[in-house]
XYZ file of C-alpha atoms in Angstrom:
618
model
C -0.063 -0.058 0.141
C 1.253 3.643 -0.832
C 0.446 4.694 2.743
C 2.618 2.090 4.245
C 5.529 2.871 1.981
C 5.384 6.561 2.727
C 5.266 5.983 6.524
C 8.578 4.470 6.240
C 10.223 7.847 4.949
C 11.858 10.108 7.490
C 10.495 13.601 7.970
C 13.386 16.046 7.620
C 14.135 19.160 9.690
C 16.512 21.890 9.153
C 19.080 21.913 12.066
C 22.175 23.824 13.173
C 24.617 24.163 10.314
C 21.930 24.161 7.684
C 21.815 20.274 7.381
C 18.787 18.085 7.217
C 18.279 15.113 9.370
C 15.483 12.806 10.444
C 13.042 14.189 13.047
C 11.140 11.140 13.923
C 9.011 12.732 16.781
C 6.818 14.432 14.163
C 6.114 11.553 11.825
C 3.002 10.538 13.497
C 1.564 14.097 13.398
C 2.378 14.808 9.770
C 1.335 11.435 8.427
C -2.121 12.298 10.081
C -2.315 14.879 7.358
C -1.246 12.469 4.824
C -3.487 9.753 5.765
C -6.406 12.102 5.548
C -5.409 13.008 1.886
C -4.987 9.458 0.955
C -7.944 7.934 2.423
C -10.326 10.481 0.653
C -8.420 11.212 -2.511
C -8.841 7.989 -4.337
C -6.554 6.689 -7.128
C -7.748 8.798 -10.195
C -5.406 10.993 -12.044
C -6.714 14.395 -10.641
C -6.976 12.878 -7.246
C -3.330 11.402 -7.453
C -1.991 14.748 -8.298
C -3.785 16.034 -5.179
C -2.139 13.555 -2.980
C 1.325 14.400 -4.447
C 0.945 18.043 -3.696
C -0.525 17.235 -0.185
C 2.495 14.946 0.484
C 5.025 17.645 -0.347
C 3.195 20.377 1.431
C 3.146 18.151 4.583
C 6.824 17.313 4.168
C 7.837 20.923 3.701
C 5.608 21.723 6.840
C 8.107 19.916 8.951
C 10.997 22.144 8.226
C 12.059 24.599 10.685
C 14.029 27.446 8.852
C 15.315 29.268 11.806
C 18.798 29.583 10.182
C 17.227 31.289 7.023
C 15.914 34.268 8.765
C 12.416 33.619 10.090
C 10.573 31.284 12.294
C 6.710 30.255 12.244
C 5.012 29.634 15.440
C 4.455 25.765 15.444
C 0.797 26.067 16.392
C 0.081 28.688 13.539
C 2.147 26.556 11.215
C 0.125 23.281 12.112
C -3.106 24.956 11.653
C -2.194 26.297 8.256
C -1.210 22.956 7.146
C -4.533 21.406 8.561
C -6.351 23.892 6.443
C -4.288 22.857 3.435
C -4.849 19.291 4.033
C -8.584 19.849 4.416
C -8.625 21.618 0.916
C -6.700 18.719 -0.458
C -9.203 16.367 1.188
C -12.066 18.556 -0.302
C -10.572 18.588 -3.882
C -11.176 15.042 -4.936
C -14.805 15.147 -3.494
C -15.376 18.377 -5.634
C -13.722 16.622 -8.546
C -16.129 13.705 -8.154
C -19.267 16.078 -7.887
C -18.091 17.808 -10.977
C -16.980 14.851 -13.016
C -20.174 14.410 -14.913
C -20.187 18.030 -15.954
C -16.522 17.879 -16.791
C -16.860 14.704 -18.814
C -19.992 16.229 -20.480
C -17.745 19.186 -21.526
C -15.461 16.842 -23.279
C -18.333 15.077 -25.233
C -18.191 17.678 -27.957
C -15.344 16.056 -29.800
C -14.913 13.814 -33.017
C -14.106 10.780 -30.905
C -17.762 9.809 -30.744
C -18.959 8.450 -34.010
C -21.711 6.167 -32.566
C -24.239 6.264 -29.563
C -25.846 3.249 -28.163
C -28.417 3.749 -25.459
C -29.610 0.559 -23.627
C -32.386 0.608 -21.244
C -33.238 -2.496 -18.835
C -36.832 -1.441 -18.057
C -37.835 -1.670 -14.483
C -34.696 -2.960 -13.240
C -33.370 -1.961 -9.793
C -30.253 -2.569 -7.889
C -31.638 -5.493 -5.973
C -32.863 -7.096 -9.185
C -29.142 -6.759 -10.526
C -27.839 -8.229 -7.476
C -30.071 -11.321 -7.502
C -29.418 -11.936 -11.032
C -25.553 -11.796 -10.361
C -26.167 -14.438 -7.477
C -28.308 -16.490 -9.747
C -25.539 -16.650 -12.332
C -22.790 -17.307 -9.708
C -24.555 -20.446 -8.113
C -24.044 -23.921 -9.629
C -27.172 -25.810 -9.040
C -25.507 -29.172 -9.457
C -22.371 -28.678 -7.727
C -23.574 -25.988 -5.014
C -20.506 -24.150 -5.752
C -20.709 -20.385 -5.536
C -18.359 -18.201 -7.592
C -18.319 -14.978 -5.663
C -16.074 -13.576 -8.481
C -18.840 -14.028 -11.099
C -19.632 -10.657 -12.570
C -22.204 -8.976 -14.783
C -21.042 -7.385 -17.871
C -22.739 -4.262 -16.472
C -20.486 -4.270 -13.479
C -17.409 -2.577 -14.827
C -19.447 0.180 -16.212
C -21.131 1.360 -13.054
C -20.394 5.116 -13.041
C -23.283 6.946 -11.367
C -26.974 7.397 -10.449
C -29.976 8.671 -12.505
C -32.943 10.568 -10.929
C -36.138 9.410 -12.454
C -38.863 12.016 -11.310
C -41.251 13.359 -13.778
C -43.151 16.630 -14.004
C -45.920 18.003 -15.909
C -45.047 21.704 -15.230
C -47.247 21.941 -12.277
C -46.704 18.797 -10.419
C -43.471 17.074 -9.719
C -43.970 13.152 -9.145
C -41.375 10.770 -7.481
C -42.407 7.613 -9.427
C -42.427 7.740 -13.204
C -44.457 6.029 -15.785
C -42.260 4.402 -18.627
C -43.572 6.997 -21.062
C -42.297 10.285 -19.533
C -39.057 8.302 -18.555
C -38.345 7.436 -22.104
C -39.215 11.084 -23.458
C -36.532 12.287 -20.916
C -34.036 9.844 -22.441
C -35.118 10.494 -26.018
C -36.213 14.070 -26.095
C -34.711 15.454 -23.004
C -37.966 16.679 -21.549
C -40.142 16.104 -18.635
C -43.711 15.482 -19.391
C -46.885 13.697 -18.323
C -47.733 9.827 -17.890
C -48.701 8.174 -21.168
C -47.180 10.963 -23.424
C -45.026 9.867 -26.367
C -42.648 12.490 -27.632
C -44.625 15.341 -26.619
C -44.648 18.058 -23.937
C -47.247 18.235 -21.084
C -49.191 20.686 -23.493
C -49.300 17.977 -26.295
C -46.698 19.841 -28.492
C -44.329 17.380 -30.224
C -40.546 17.556 -29.653
C -37.796 16.160 -31.633
C -36.025 13.068 -30.335
C -32.372 11.745 -30.671
C -33.105 9.101 -33.431
C -34.723 11.977 -35.622
C -31.845 14.376 -35.084
C -29.348 11.758 -35.576
C -31.096 10.984 -39.074
C -30.809 14.567 -40.130
C -27.022 14.661 -39.600
C -26.577 11.583 -41.689
C -26.482 8.902 -39.004
C -28.121 5.481 -39.516
C -30.424 4.719 -36.813
C -32.117 1.654 -35.076
C -34.414 0.421 -32.260
C -34.346 -2.964 -30.567
C -36.834 -4.009 -28.112
C -38.224 -7.525 -26.891
C -41.668 -5.981 -26.386
C -43.870 -4.801 -29.250
C -41.691 -1.836 -30.828
C -44.723 0.292 -30.513
C -44.454 0.109 -26.616
C -43.742 3.385 -24.627
C -39.877 3.218 -24.549
C -39.047 2.495 -28.321
C -41.944 4.794 -29.195
C -40.500 7.648 -27.712
C -37.472 7.422 -29.900
C -39.733 7.151 -32.917
C -43.141 8.726 -32.596
C -45.248 11.473 -31.107
C -48.554 11.298 -29.656
C -50.342 11.950 -26.225
C -51.706 8.342 -25.717
C -49.115 5.788 -25.327
C -51.790 3.083 -26.030
C -52.406 4.001 -29.717
C -50.092 1.436 -31.089
C -51.989 1.811 -34.508
C -50.862 5.393 -34.894
C -47.365 4.724 -33.207
C -46.693 1.889 -35.631
C -47.575 3.989 -38.639
C -45.426 6.861 -37.693
C -42.348 4.528 -36.914
C -42.795 3.094 -40.554
C -42.466 6.560 -41.936
C -39.653 8.013 -39.622
C -36.778 6.579 -41.774
C -35.423 4.256 -39.045
C -32.737 1.815 -40.722
C -33.202 -0.999 -38.430
C -36.133 -2.192 -36.363
C -36.194 -5.419 -34.483
C -38.692 -6.610 -31.900
C -42.167 -7.827 -31.655
C -45.662 -6.345 -32.460
C -46.684 -7.183 -36.114
C -50.448 -7.572 -35.151
C -50.485 -3.775 -34.551
C -49.460 -3.072 -38.264
C -52.480 -5.088 -40.041
C -56.017 -5.923 -39.717
C -57.954 -7.010 -37.614
C -56.163 -4.900 -34.869
C -56.061 -1.784 -37.304
C -59.621 -0.291 -38.146
C -58.408 2.162 -40.618
C -57.908 -0.188 -43.491
C -53.990 0.214 -43.666
C -51.762 -2.546 -44.021
C -48.479 -1.134 -42.643
C -46.529 -4.225 -43.295
C -47.028 -3.839 -46.903
C -45.947 -0.117 -46.659
C -42.934 -1.280 -44.839
C -41.870 -3.551 -47.514
C -42.814 -0.846 -50.274
C -40.325 1.433 -48.401
C -37.528 -0.870 -49.286
C -37.116 -2.725 -45.964
C -36.221 -6.414 -45.913
C -38.979 -7.633 -43.618
C -38.263 -10.739 -41.572
C -40.139 -12.765 -38.891
C -37.487 -15.342 -37.732
C -34.006 -15.566 -36.223
C -32.597 -17.461 -39.378
C -33.885 -14.760 -41.464
C -32.255 -12.075 -39.432
C -28.759 -14.039 -39.395
C -28.955 -14.096 -43.150
C -29.586 -10.207 -43.586
C -26.169 -8.774 -44.452
C -26.857 -5.205 -45.615
C -29.570 -2.643 -46.003
C -32.569 -1.633 -44.089
C -34.144 -4.249 -41.968
C -37.592 -4.484 -40.247
C -37.858 -7.616 -37.985
C -41.090 -8.508 -36.209
C -40.670 -11.795 -34.425
C -43.832 -12.068 -32.610
C -47.453 -10.771 -32.980
C -47.016 -8.752 -29.639
C -44.184 -9.069 -27.156
C -41.480 -11.530 -27.625
C -40.930 -14.650 -25.409
C -39.174 -14.367 -22.014
C -35.600 -15.632 -22.377
C -36.208 -18.499 -20.095
C -38.964 -19.824 -22.300
C -37.687 -18.856 -25.690
C -35.673 -21.980 -26.697
C -38.389 -24.343 -25.777
C -41.584 -22.214 -26.577
C -40.327 -19.746 -29.223
C -37.318 -21.068 -30.954
C -37.613 -19.202 -34.057
C -37.270 -15.893 -32.143
C -33.621 -14.347 -31.610
C -32.304 -13.467 -28.293
C -31.822 -9.790 -27.349
C -28.061 -10.241 -27.588
C -28.450 -11.522 -31.402
C -30.797 -8.705 -32.183
C -28.199 -6.141 -30.802
C -25.368 -7.843 -32.737
C -27.231 -7.699 -35.927
C -28.294 -4.001 -35.538
C -24.795 -2.910 -34.819
C -23.389 -5.150 -37.664
C -26.053 -3.433 -40.296
C -25.702 0.100 -38.651
C -22.041 0.332 -38.493
C -21.980 0.081 -42.356
C -22.493 3.852 -42.426
C -19.236 5.621 -42.230
C -20.961 8.635 -40.663
C -21.916 6.533 -37.500
C -25.253 5.352 -36.049
C -27.450 5.901 -33.270
C -29.203 2.772 -31.548
C -31.594 2.262 -28.604
C -31.648 -1.198 -27.179
C -34.453 -1.993 -24.635
C -34.619 -5.148 -22.569
C -38.339 -4.623 -22.139
C -39.470 -7.169 -19.834
C -37.737 -7.211 -16.539
C -40.390 -4.542 -15.775
C -43.192 -7.120 -16.759
C -42.048 -9.695 -14.474
C -41.220 -7.296 -11.638
C -44.963 -5.916 -11.963
C -45.824 -9.513 -11.592
C -43.521 -10.207 -8.697
C -42.030 -13.071 -10.470
C -38.526 -13.382 -9.733
C -37.544 -16.205 -12.296
C -38.658 -14.438 -15.229
C -37.172 -11.146 -13.913
C -33.663 -12.909 -13.549
C -34.138 -14.343 -16.991
C -34.626 -10.990 -18.536
C -31.893 -9.204 -16.604
C -29.286 -11.818 -17.692
C -30.498 -11.581 -21.286
C -30.045 -8.019 -21.105
C -26.488 -8.281 -19.708
C -25.548 -10.539 -22.625
C -26.772 -7.854 -24.979
C -24.563 -5.375 -23.026
C -21.582 -7.626 -23.476
C -22.071 -7.398 -27.306
C -22.412 -3.653 -27.322
C -19.503 -3.149 -24.950
C -17.242 -5.385 -27.116
C -17.996 -3.207 -30.017
C -17.379 -0.080 -28.079
C -14.115 -1.169 -26.721
C -13.056 -2.463 -30.268
C -14.252 0.719 -32.125
C -13.074 3.263 -29.442
C -15.531 5.736 -31.341
C -18.688 4.696 -29.319
C -20.387 6.197 -26.411
C -22.575 3.497 -24.473
C -25.046 4.738 -21.929
C -27.054 2.270 -20.060
C -29.822 2.932 -17.269
C -33.162 1.729 -16.216
C -36.144 4.144 -16.751
C -37.342 3.409 -13.023
C -37.672 0.533 -10.506
C -40.464 -1.818 -10.424
C -41.869 -4.028 -7.766
C -39.733 -2.961 -4.918
C -37.696 -6.290 -4.969
C -35.582 -7.270 -2.058
C -33.343 -10.226 -1.249
C -34.815 -11.297 2.094
C -38.543 -10.866 3.356
C -40.261 -10.985 6.722
C -39.572 -14.720 6.835
C -35.709 -13.874 7.206
C -36.276 -11.253 9.778
C -34.566 -13.449 12.630
C -32.347 -15.556 10.606
C -30.913 -13.341 7.852
C -27.420 -13.253 9.535
C -27.028 -16.871 9.248
C -28.817 -17.626 5.773
C -26.620 -18.864 3.115
C -27.097 -17.514 -0.583
C -28.750 -20.924 -1.530
C -31.647 -20.063 0.749
C -32.697 -17.454 -1.959
C -31.160 -18.862 -4.990
C -31.705 -22.623 -4.979
C -35.716 -22.475 -5.257
C -35.395 -20.137 -8.252
C -32.610 -22.477 -9.915
C -35.237 -25.276 -10.055
C -37.603 -23.415 -12.264
C -37.151 -24.126 -15.940
C -39.977 -21.843 -17.265
C -41.261 -18.350 -16.314
C -44.567 -17.754 -14.803
C -45.946 -17.128 -18.276
C -44.289 -20.082 -20.201
C -45.599 -22.631 -17.579
C -49.176 -21.776 -18.908
C -48.373 -24.013 -22.011
C -47.917 -27.073 -19.759
C -51.260 -27.026 -18.114
C -54.008 -29.203 -19.656
C -57.251 -27.800 -20.619
C -58.934 -28.206 -17.378
C -55.731 -27.745 -15.352
C -55.881 -31.003 -13.498
C -52.268 -31.324 -13.787
C -51.346 -28.301 -11.715
C -49.145 -30.214 -9.037
C -47.280 -32.366 -11.500
C -46.493 -29.131 -13.655
C -45.418 -27.034 -10.830
C -43.123 -29.782 -9.514
C -41.519 -30.451 -13.003
C -41.315 -26.956 -14.174
C -41.194 -24.899 -11.221
C -39.701 -27.225 -8.709
C -42.232 -26.699 -6.131
C -43.385 -29.890 -4.503
C -45.480 -28.517 -1.489
C -48.294 -26.721 -2.958
C -51.013 -25.797 -0.517
C -54.559 -26.413 -1.459
C -55.044 -22.471 -1.491
C -52.176 -22.180 -4.059
C -53.542 -24.951 -6.327
C -56.901 -23.090 -6.052
C -55.355 -19.923 -7.196
C -53.451 -21.336 -10.229
C -56.609 -23.277 -11.178
C -58.550 -19.993 -11.442
C -55.947 -17.484 -12.736
C -56.501 -16.006 -16.111
C -53.893 -17.169 -18.655
C -52.742 -13.768 -19.401
C -51.820 -13.128 -15.666
C -50.517 -16.430 -14.578
C -47.234 -14.927 -13.798
C -49.046 -12.708 -11.169
C -50.226 -15.831 -9.383
C -47.216 -18.019 -9.484
C -44.729 -15.277 -8.838
C -45.596 -14.695 -5.273
C -45.679 -18.358 -4.762
C -42.080 -19.179 -5.711
C -41.002 -15.600 -4.185
C -42.198 -16.933 -0.788
C -40.039 -20.079 -1.079
C -37.189 -18.063 -2.249
C -37.506 -15.469 0.508
C -37.861 -12.716 -2.072
C -39.566 -9.607 -0.842
C -41.635 -7.196 -2.800
C -43.325 -3.790 -1.662
C -45.604 -3.244 -4.620
C -46.926 -4.396 -8.139
C -46.187 -0.945 -9.501
C -43.272 1.248 -10.169
C -40.758 2.646 -7.489
C -39.190 5.913 -7.275
C -35.598 5.348 -6.361
C -32.699 6.483 -8.433
C -31.307 4.123 -10.895
C -27.757 3.038 -11.727
C -26.001 4.730 -14.493
C -23.671 2.484 -16.585
C -21.314 4.189 -19.253
C -18.312 3.607 -21.519
C -16.767 6.312 -23.660
C -13.661 6.215 -25.901
C -10.476 5.659 -24.089
C -12.312 3.822 -21.203
C -14.015 7.031 -20.144
C -17.279 7.238 -17.905
C -19.998 9.722 -17.202
C -19.910 10.306 -13.619
C -22.148 11.720 -10.789
C -25.727 11.930 -10.138
C -27.690 13.154 -13.225
C -31.125 13.803 -14.367
C -32.785 11.364 -16.900
C -33.086 14.370 -19.257
C -29.166 14.820 -19.057
C -28.968 11.534 -21.297
C -30.688 13.237 -24.176
C -28.631 16.495 -23.686
C -25.300 14.501 -23.437
C -25.895 12.565 -26.577
C -27.033 15.889 -28.467
C -23.905 17.649 -27.171
C -21.663 14.829 -28.517
C -22.743 15.420 -32.067
C -23.446 19.074 -31.883
C -27.100 18.795 -31.973
C -29.543 21.404 -30.519
C -32.812 19.494 -29.886
C -34.739 22.688 -29.522
C -33.534 23.636 -33.082
C -34.457 20.291 -34.509
C -37.858 20.676 -32.964
C -38.259 24.179 -34.527
C -37.340 22.830 -37.792
C -39.706 19.728 -37.824
C -42.709 20.571 -35.775
C -44.464 23.765 -36.551
C -48.272 24.594 -36.174
C -49.100 24.317 -39.997
C -52.474 26.125 -40.075
C -50.863 29.145 -38.426
C -47.639 29.164 -40.769
C -49.757 28.774 -44.022
C -52.310 31.391 -43.311
C -49.376 33.656 -42.613
C -48.203 33.311 -46.192
C -51.742 33.855 -47.484
C -52.769 30.203 -48.113
C -56.043 28.823 -47.545
C -56.395 25.926 -45.249
C -58.799 22.875 -44.880
C -58.626 20.030 -42.508
C -60.646 16.655 -43.115
C -61.117 14.587 -40.005
C -63.814 12.246 -41.672
C -61.614 9.877 -43.399
C -61.209 6.457 -42.066
C -57.432 6.357 -43.142
C -56.891 9.482 -41.087
C -56.769 13.228 -41.041
C -55.432 15.157 -43.965
C -54.868 18.999 -44.577
C -55.309 20.679 -47.843
C -53.608 23.955 -48.425
C -54.347 26.220 -51.489
C -52.426 29.141 -52.564
C -52.868 30.486 -56.094
C -52.599 27.525 -58.505
C -50.683 25.296 -56.202
C -52.537 22.721 -53.950
C -50.652 20.923 -51.045
C -52.165 17.808 -49.378
C -50.589 16.750 -46.033
C -51.261 13.267 -44.474
C -51.109 12.763 -40.833
C -48.329 10.339 -39.756
C -46.712 10.313 -43.078
C -43.256 11.770 -44.288
C -44.449 12.601 -47.799
C -47.052 15.217 -49.080
C -48.709 15.698 -52.490
C -47.889 18.960 -54.255
C -50.151 19.360 -57.128
C -50.601 15.741 -57.063
C -46.996 14.917 -57.137
C -45.462 12.807 -54.157
C -42.807 14.829 -52.385
C -40.944 12.935 -49.684
C -40.119 15.384 -46.807
C -37.794 15.462 -43.665
C -40.292 14.543 -41.008
C -43.816 13.065 -40.497
C -46.723 15.250 -40.124
C -48.239 15.017 -36.549
C -51.857 15.725 -35.904
C -52.680 16.069 -32.289
C -55.979 17.584 -30.744
C -56.907 19.361 -34.218
C -53.362 20.792 -34.811
C -51.151 19.638 -37.710
C -47.403 20.119 -37.018
C -45.201 20.175 -40.068
C -41.537 20.761 -40.812
C -40.249 24.057 -42.147
C -39.542 22.250 -45.298
C -43.043 21.531 -46.030
C -44.186 25.087 -45.156
C -41.565 26.117 -47.715
C -43.233 24.226 -50.510
C -45.725 27.025 -51.044
């Protein structure tokens, strides 16, 4: 240890004749100063410099310089150097508090060509810890590898505040929609709002801004891609449940790679507007795929993969129940492979969507499965970032869910003596998630005891538990069996909703850099924008202007037709020119000629929003 080495050095004093010699009776006092510096300064570059300076000052402080013409009172001198020691002590702390800002100041450079944002929805610290223990325990041998790490572990660098605000109320516990709006657009907004302010005005997102500067773009998710988080990077609406509108907007936003679930929301019978968005996607030049094998064969160009009608399978169920679906890691690898063909770089958002869903159900088996699947995807992205040395990787959950804890009221009197196996062994016996197990019950569910023993490792079901499973709706079976296995694994939960704690920030920048400190969730968008010299406010002003007001200012006549089953349209007339604008589309008709423009037209609460380019067509 450095402190042990330094403690062996003599402290010097100027003595008679001007010669320096050891003065050992001051060592203890002076190294109290040094110990203070070392304990708090840490090992970073800036802090190390502070330690060196503090040591030099402390060493000089031991010198009496009577023979050089002046003498300092010992008490005053010691007080002086105590103050200096305190300043050295505070310096690294201030450095740490400012680290995020300092690193943010360094983001405006040419080092960062690519940005990857990864979001493990609903994942809290306890969930990560549980997943790590799960991976560390060998069910067959009982050996626990305490050195087993997640890919995420080396990237821990700070915390993210997750609160929401609608301009009047500040809320501690966020919905996924405003949380993702913070990440994607840099704004605080209401629950359920997608890419819009609390006043229902559209704002530009990172994906749109990246596309405008020539970057390739992609979204990857294990839910339906129209869900709240991916939607905020690709759509604008004040109702997160309108998957029909979100899906249409996504198809017209110019995303290069889309991988996830949700094809049923792009065609009939779900859609009531008569549109077949899947056919539109194919007509736009995408290679449309539905299986892992097809994804592996895709080698270039625009790719749209829909691997399930709604959300994709949980990872623990995927191999047995949905073998044609790719894993999140495989989708991440394919997206990076295709997007990296662009010499200008790319922006990619990857969501591990369903830790949140299992945490809502208080189902720890599925939760662990999804966290570990996400961690595998992180390993893929991290490998690329390390190899490329031109990629910024930012990872953070949008919020906690479930209030999970390792330990519950049942361990109140025993926790100090409980081995790890008490929590992990019951979970290791499960072979399917609480959702996947439904496929093993017969029609009248008379085989509940056998199925729970074989696939969930539970041999002591009570009659009350059997009755609950027997009567549980198929779509919420995980909500029934989750608490059953949680009780046996001594896993605690405080809620079936979201929670309001800060979430962990994980980061990797070129040259092994990090983003440090406690930041706001809106800072994610702002850091990404700054890295590429993007002003999101300016992009919003370019892409989303109230059309009726703008056209009337130039003397045009405006008509809006909301009666069409295919959606609203605006007709603008000026002289001999007629411009027709369609909601959710990135093209217009100018005198019956199709013109592709730089943004989709948004129609919200009776107002059309269009880009400056569209306004300039007349």
